[in-house]
XYZ file of C-alpha atoms in Angstrom:
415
model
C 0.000 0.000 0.000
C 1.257 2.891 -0.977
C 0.995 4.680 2.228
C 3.038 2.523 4.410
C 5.522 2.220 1.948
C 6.124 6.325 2.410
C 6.060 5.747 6.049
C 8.977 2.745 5.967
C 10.754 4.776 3.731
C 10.673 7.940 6.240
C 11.304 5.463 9.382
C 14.373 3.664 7.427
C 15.985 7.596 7.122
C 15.347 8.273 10.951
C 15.902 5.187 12.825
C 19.357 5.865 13.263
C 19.006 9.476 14.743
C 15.550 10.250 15.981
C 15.099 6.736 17.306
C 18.037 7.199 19.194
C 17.517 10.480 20.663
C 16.977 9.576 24.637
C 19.391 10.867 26.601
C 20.502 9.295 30.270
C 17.702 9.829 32.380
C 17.815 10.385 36.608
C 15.537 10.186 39.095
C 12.974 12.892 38.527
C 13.780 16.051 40.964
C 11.356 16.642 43.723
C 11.132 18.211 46.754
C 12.991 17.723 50.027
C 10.475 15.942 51.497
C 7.285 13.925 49.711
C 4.285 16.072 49.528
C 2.167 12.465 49.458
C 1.107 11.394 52.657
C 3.391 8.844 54.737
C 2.819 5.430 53.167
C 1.179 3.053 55.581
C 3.589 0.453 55.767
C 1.703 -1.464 58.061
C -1.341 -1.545 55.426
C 1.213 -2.504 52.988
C 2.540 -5.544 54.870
C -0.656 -6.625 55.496
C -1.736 -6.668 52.156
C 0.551 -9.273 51.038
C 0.620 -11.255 54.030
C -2.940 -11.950 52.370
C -1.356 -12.561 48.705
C 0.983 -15.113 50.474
C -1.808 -16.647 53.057
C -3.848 -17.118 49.313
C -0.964 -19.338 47.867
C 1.862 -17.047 46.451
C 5.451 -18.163 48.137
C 6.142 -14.739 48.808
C 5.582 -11.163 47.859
C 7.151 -7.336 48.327
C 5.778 -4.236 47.776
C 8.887 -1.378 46.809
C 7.447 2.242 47.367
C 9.704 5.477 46.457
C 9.083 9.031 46.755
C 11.967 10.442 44.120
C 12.145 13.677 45.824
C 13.431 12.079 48.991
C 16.020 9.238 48.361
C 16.176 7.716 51.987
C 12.381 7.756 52.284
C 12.287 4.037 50.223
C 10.494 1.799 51.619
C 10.647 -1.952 50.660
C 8.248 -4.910 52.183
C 9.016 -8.475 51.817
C 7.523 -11.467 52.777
C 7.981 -15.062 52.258
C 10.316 -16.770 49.730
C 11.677 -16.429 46.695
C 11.199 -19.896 45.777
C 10.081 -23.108 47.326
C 13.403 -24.410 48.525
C 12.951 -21.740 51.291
C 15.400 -18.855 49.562
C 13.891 -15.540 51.408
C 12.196 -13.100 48.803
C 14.227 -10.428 47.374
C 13.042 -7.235 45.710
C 16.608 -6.663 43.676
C 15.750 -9.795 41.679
C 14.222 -10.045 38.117
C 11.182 -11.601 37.235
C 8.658 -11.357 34.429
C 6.919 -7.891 34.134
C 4.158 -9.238 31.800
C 1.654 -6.852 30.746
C 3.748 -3.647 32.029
C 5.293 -4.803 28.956
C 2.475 -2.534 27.355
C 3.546 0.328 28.379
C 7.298 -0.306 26.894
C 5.367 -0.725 23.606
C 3.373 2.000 24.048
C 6.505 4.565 24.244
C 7.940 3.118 21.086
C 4.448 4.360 19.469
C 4.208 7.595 20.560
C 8.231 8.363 19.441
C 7.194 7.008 16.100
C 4.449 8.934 16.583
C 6.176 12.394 17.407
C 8.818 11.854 14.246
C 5.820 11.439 12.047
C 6.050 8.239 11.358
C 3.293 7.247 12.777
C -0.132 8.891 12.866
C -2.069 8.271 15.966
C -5.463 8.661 14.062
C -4.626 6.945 10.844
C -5.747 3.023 9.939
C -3.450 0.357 12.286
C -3.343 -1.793 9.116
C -1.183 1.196 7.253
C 1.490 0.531 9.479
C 1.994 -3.065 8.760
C 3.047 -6.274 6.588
C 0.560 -5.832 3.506
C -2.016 -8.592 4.599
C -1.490 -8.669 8.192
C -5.770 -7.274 8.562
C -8.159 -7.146 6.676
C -8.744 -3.910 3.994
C -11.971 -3.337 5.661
C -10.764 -3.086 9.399
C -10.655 0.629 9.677
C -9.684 0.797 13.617
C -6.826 3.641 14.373
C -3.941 3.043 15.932
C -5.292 4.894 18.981
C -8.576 2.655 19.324
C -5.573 -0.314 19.479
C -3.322 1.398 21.961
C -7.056 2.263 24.101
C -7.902 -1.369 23.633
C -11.598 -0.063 22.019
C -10.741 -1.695 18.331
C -12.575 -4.594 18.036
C -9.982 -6.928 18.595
C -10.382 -10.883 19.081
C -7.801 -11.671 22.122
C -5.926 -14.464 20.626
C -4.835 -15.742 23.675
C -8.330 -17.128 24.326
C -7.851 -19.622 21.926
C -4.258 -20.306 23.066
C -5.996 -20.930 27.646
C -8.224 -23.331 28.104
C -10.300 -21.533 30.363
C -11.378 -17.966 30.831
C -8.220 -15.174 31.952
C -5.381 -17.621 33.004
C -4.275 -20.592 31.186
C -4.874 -24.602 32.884
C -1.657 -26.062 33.407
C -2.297 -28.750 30.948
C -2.492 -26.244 28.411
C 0.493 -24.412 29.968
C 2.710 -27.106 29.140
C 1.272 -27.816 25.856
C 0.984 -24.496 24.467
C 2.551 -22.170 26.389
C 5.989 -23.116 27.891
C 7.438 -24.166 24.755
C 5.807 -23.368 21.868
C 7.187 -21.296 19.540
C 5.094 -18.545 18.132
C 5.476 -15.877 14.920
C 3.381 -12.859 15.945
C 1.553 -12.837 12.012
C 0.401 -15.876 13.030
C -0.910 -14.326 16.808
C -2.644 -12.063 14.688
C -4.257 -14.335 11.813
C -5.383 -16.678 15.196
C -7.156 -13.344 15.701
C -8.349 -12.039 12.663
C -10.168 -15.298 12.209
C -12.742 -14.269 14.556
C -13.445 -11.534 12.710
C -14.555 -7.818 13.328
C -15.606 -7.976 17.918
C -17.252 -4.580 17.532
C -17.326 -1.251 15.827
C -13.822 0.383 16.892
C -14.116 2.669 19.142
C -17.650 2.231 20.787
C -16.480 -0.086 24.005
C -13.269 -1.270 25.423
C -12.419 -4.763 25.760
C -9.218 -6.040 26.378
C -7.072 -7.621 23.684
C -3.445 -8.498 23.939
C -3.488 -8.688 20.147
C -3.893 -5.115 20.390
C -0.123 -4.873 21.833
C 1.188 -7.530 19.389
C -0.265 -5.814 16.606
C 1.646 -2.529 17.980
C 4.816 -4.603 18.202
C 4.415 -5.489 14.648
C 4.261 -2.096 13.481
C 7.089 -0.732 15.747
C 9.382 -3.280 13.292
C 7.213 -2.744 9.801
C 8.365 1.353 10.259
C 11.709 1.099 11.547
C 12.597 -1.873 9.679
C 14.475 -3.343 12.585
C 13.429 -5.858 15.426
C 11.313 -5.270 17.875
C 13.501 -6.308 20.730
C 16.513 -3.913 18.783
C 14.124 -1.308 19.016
C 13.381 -1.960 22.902
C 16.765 -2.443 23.708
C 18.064 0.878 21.707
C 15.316 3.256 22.513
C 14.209 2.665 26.148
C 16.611 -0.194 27.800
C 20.138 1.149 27.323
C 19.750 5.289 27.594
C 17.844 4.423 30.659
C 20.610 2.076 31.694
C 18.151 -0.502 32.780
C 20.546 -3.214 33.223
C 18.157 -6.012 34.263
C 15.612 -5.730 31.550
C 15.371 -7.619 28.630
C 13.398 -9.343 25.798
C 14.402 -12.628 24.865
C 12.216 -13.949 23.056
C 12.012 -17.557 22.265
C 14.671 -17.775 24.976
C 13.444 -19.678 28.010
C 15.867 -18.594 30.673
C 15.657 -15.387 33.146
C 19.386 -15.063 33.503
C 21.075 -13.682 36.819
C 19.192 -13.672 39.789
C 15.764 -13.861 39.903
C 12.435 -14.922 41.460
C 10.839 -18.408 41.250
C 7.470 -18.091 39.405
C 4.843 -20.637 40.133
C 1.791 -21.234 38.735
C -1.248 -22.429 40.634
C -2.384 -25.714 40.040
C -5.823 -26.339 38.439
C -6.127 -29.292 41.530
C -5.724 -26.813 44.410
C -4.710 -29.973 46.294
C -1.300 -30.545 44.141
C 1.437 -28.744 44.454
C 2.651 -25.156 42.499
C 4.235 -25.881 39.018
C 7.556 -23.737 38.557
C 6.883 -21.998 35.522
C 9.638 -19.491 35.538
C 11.721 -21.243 32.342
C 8.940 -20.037 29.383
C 8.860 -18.667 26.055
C 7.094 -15.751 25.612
C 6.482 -15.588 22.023
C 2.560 -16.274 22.778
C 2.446 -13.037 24.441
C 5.198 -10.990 22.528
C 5.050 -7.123 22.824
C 2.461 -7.547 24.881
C 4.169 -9.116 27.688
C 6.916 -10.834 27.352
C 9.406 -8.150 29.291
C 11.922 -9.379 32.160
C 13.209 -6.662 34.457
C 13.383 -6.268 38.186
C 11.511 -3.823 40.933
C 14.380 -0.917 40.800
C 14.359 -1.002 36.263
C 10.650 -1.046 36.694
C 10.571 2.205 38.532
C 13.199 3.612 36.946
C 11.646 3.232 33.447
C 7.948 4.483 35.243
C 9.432 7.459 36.628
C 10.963 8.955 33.847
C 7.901 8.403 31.787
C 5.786 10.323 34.483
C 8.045 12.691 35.144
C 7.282 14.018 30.687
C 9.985 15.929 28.424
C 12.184 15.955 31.797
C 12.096 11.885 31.282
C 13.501 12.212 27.235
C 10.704 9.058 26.946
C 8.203 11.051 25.104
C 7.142 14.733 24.863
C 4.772 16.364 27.653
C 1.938 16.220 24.781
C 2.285 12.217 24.134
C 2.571 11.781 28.111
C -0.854 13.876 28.197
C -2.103 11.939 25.852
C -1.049 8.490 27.385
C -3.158 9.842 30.615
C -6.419 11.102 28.638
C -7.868 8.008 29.915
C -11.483 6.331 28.893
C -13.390 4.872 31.254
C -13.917 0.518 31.329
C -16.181 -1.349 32.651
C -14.107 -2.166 35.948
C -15.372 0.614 38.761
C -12.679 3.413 39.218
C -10.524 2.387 36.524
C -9.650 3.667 32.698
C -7.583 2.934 30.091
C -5.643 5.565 27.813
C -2.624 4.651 25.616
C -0.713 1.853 27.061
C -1.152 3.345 30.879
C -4.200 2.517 33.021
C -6.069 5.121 35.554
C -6.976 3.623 38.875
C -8.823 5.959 41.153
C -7.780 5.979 45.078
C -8.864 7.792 47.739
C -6.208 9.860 47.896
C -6.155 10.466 43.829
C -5.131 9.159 40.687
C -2.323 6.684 39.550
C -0.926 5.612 36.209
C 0.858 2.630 35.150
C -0.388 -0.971 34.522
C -0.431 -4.310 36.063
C 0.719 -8.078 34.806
C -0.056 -11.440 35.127
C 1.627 -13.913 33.293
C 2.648 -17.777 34.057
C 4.041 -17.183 37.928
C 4.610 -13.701 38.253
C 2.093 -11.042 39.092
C 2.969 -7.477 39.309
C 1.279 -3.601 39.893
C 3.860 -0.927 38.874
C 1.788 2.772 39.623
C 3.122 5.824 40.141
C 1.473 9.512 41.027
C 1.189 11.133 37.926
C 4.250 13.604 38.509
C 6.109 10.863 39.120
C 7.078 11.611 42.782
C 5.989 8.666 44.380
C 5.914 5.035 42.720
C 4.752 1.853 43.774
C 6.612 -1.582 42.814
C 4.507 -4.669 44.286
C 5.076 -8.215 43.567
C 4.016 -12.053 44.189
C 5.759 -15.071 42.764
C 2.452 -17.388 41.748
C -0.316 -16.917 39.276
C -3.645 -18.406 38.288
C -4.828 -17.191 41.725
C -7.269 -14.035 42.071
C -7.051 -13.388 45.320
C -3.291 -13.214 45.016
C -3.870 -10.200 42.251
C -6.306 -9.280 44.665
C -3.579 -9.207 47.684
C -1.226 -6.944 45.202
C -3.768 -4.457 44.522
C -4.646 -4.067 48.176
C -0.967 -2.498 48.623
C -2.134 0.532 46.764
C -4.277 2.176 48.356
C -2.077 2.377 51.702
C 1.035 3.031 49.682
C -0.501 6.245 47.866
C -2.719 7.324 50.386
C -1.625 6.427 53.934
C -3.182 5.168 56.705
C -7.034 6.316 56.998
C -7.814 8.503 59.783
C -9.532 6.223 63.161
C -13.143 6.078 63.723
C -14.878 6.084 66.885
C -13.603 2.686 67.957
C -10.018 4.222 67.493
C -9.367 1.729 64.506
C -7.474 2.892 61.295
C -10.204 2.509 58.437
C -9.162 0.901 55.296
C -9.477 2.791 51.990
C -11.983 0.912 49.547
C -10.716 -2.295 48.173
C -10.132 -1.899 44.132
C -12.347 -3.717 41.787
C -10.295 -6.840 40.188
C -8.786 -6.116 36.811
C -10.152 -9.110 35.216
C -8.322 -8.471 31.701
C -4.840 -8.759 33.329
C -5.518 -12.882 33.942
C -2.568 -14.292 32.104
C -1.121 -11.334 30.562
């Protein structure tokens, strides 16, 4: 088409300068002192006492105000693995869907060289082919998940959100998959709904994205990862290795939950992740994680994207989940105390819930080594609200009241 031909053309001419434009990035400069209230540690701990009391071998919870460098505050509890190692929150593990907001930032760069246009038709910016001439979604309805979009990783789990372990093994650990062939598992389905009139889900959505990120630059996705985001930010424990198995260095044991609750938690932390791809497939650690979260928050100051993509990345649209929206590769969970940005992830023995305030001051890091286990999430999401917002003033009785629980995000199961 003739279109994306002009686009690779322009891409081919700029990947060597604009795509490389990020300078070293720092903490994001603050105050003295945090202007957020004190986090509630205690809340904190107690939150994933519960993720480890539901089945996870251990958890932590990292919480940093940038403006204030000895005010970190790290929580663990439990182990690191089932042979009793005590959990660490310097060790890597799989990110999973947070790997959607990496993708997301190669986007909007494309996006701000003109490259890319935000509003244009996703299939422009890919292999001839790769959808259908008559799917007319933007790439912002893909980035907003509202595209109509069959999540091909329902065909890929047996069940509903997070795979069985049957299928685990027998599609997931090993398998090796080509993301045009993610997408024509899709595509298949056909047309979900008329782009841009509800929000559903759809880690398609991200591979898609992925796939374009290559089609304009000409170069691999991981290249692109590594080059643009992963080595200015000098994130030294992130990586994409895809169809590599291995988490190399040290690193958390993932587990996931057994389908029989009576037999024991399969170690699932040797996986490819070519099922999930761009849109989760990431392996960093707690500190990279906030790193790479801060200087996106913290806008033009960051060198991740311009203050008008970051405002754009926060113009989120409501979902159907109570106190939560969606905008381009960042989600908006509402807390008592305000709003947060960043996303969550769930993928074969690793859940995670990486937020930060949306100057970037204060950022949250929390973590539990098992998946295919909602309360688990459930324990993760619980460290939130005290983190951000501090302990609740004491009602008559002289008890601390808890801020109200957040609704489940049931589109993170297994992503």
């Amino acid at each position: 088409m003739v279109r994306t031909r002009c686009v690779r053309s322009v891409a081919v001419a700029v990947s060597s300068v604009a795509l490389a434009a990020v300078g070293t990035v720092h903490a994001v400069a603050g105050p003295a002192r945090s202007a957020h209230p004190a986090p509630d540690v205690a809340g904190v701990r107690k939150a994933l006492e519960g993720a480890v009391a539901a089945g996870a071998p251990g958890a932590f919870a990292v919480v940093r105000d940038h403006g204030d460098p000895e005010a970190a505050r790290t929580v663990t509890i439990g182990k690191a693995d089932l042979d009793g190692t005590p959990m660490n929150a310097d060790w890597r593990f799989r990110v999973g869907s947070n790997t959607k907001t990496f993708t997301s930032v190669l986007v909007l760069r494309l996006a701000e060289q003109g490259s890319v246009d935000l509003d244009g038709p996703m299939r422009d910016y890919l292999p001839a082919g790769t959808l259908p001439e008559d799917w007319n979604m933007t790439v912002r309805q893909v980035l907003q998940h509202r595209a109509g979009i069959y999540d091909h990783t329902d065909d890929l789990l047996e069940q509903p959100g997070e795979e069985t372990t049957s299928a685990f093994e027998k599609r997931i650990r090993t398998t090796v998959y080509e993301p045009a062939g993610l997408v024509a598992m899709s595509v298949k389905h056909g047309q979900q709904y008329t782009p841009g009139t509800r929000y559903a889900y759809s880690n398609t959505d991200f591979v898609l994205l992925g796939m374009a990120v290559e089609h304009v630059t000409g170069r691999p996705y991981a290249e692109v990862l590594r080059e643009q985001i992963i080595e200015p930010l000098r994130l030294r424990h992130t990586s994409f290795v895809v169809p590599d198995k291995a988490i190399a260095g040290r690193h958390v044991t993932g587990y996931l939950t057994n389908d029989d609750r009576a037999k024991p938690l399969l170690d699932a932390t040797e996986q490819n992740g070519s099922w999930i791809w761009s849109a989760g497939a990431v392996i960093s650690s707690a500190a990279d994680m906030d790193r790479f979260l801060t200087a996106l928050l913290g806008g033009s100051s960051g060198g991740l994207v311009s203050d008008a993509s970051l405002e754009q990345m926060t113009d989120a649209v409501p979902t159907p989940t109570a106190g939560t929206a969606y905008g381009l590769g960042l989600r908006e969970l509402s807390l008592s105390c305000g709003k947060v940005y960043g996303h969550s992830g769930v993928v074969q023995g690793f859940q995670t819930q990486v937020y930060g305030t949306r100057d970037g001051t204060r950022t949250v890091v929390a973590f539990a080594n098992a998946s295919n286990n909602d309360v688990v999430r459930q324990g993760l999401m619980n460290t939130l609200e005290p983190a951000f917002c501090g302990a609740r003033p004491t009602g008559p009785s002289g008890k601390t009241r808890a801020g109200a629980p957040l609704a489940p995000l049931d589109e993170d199961a297994g992503m």
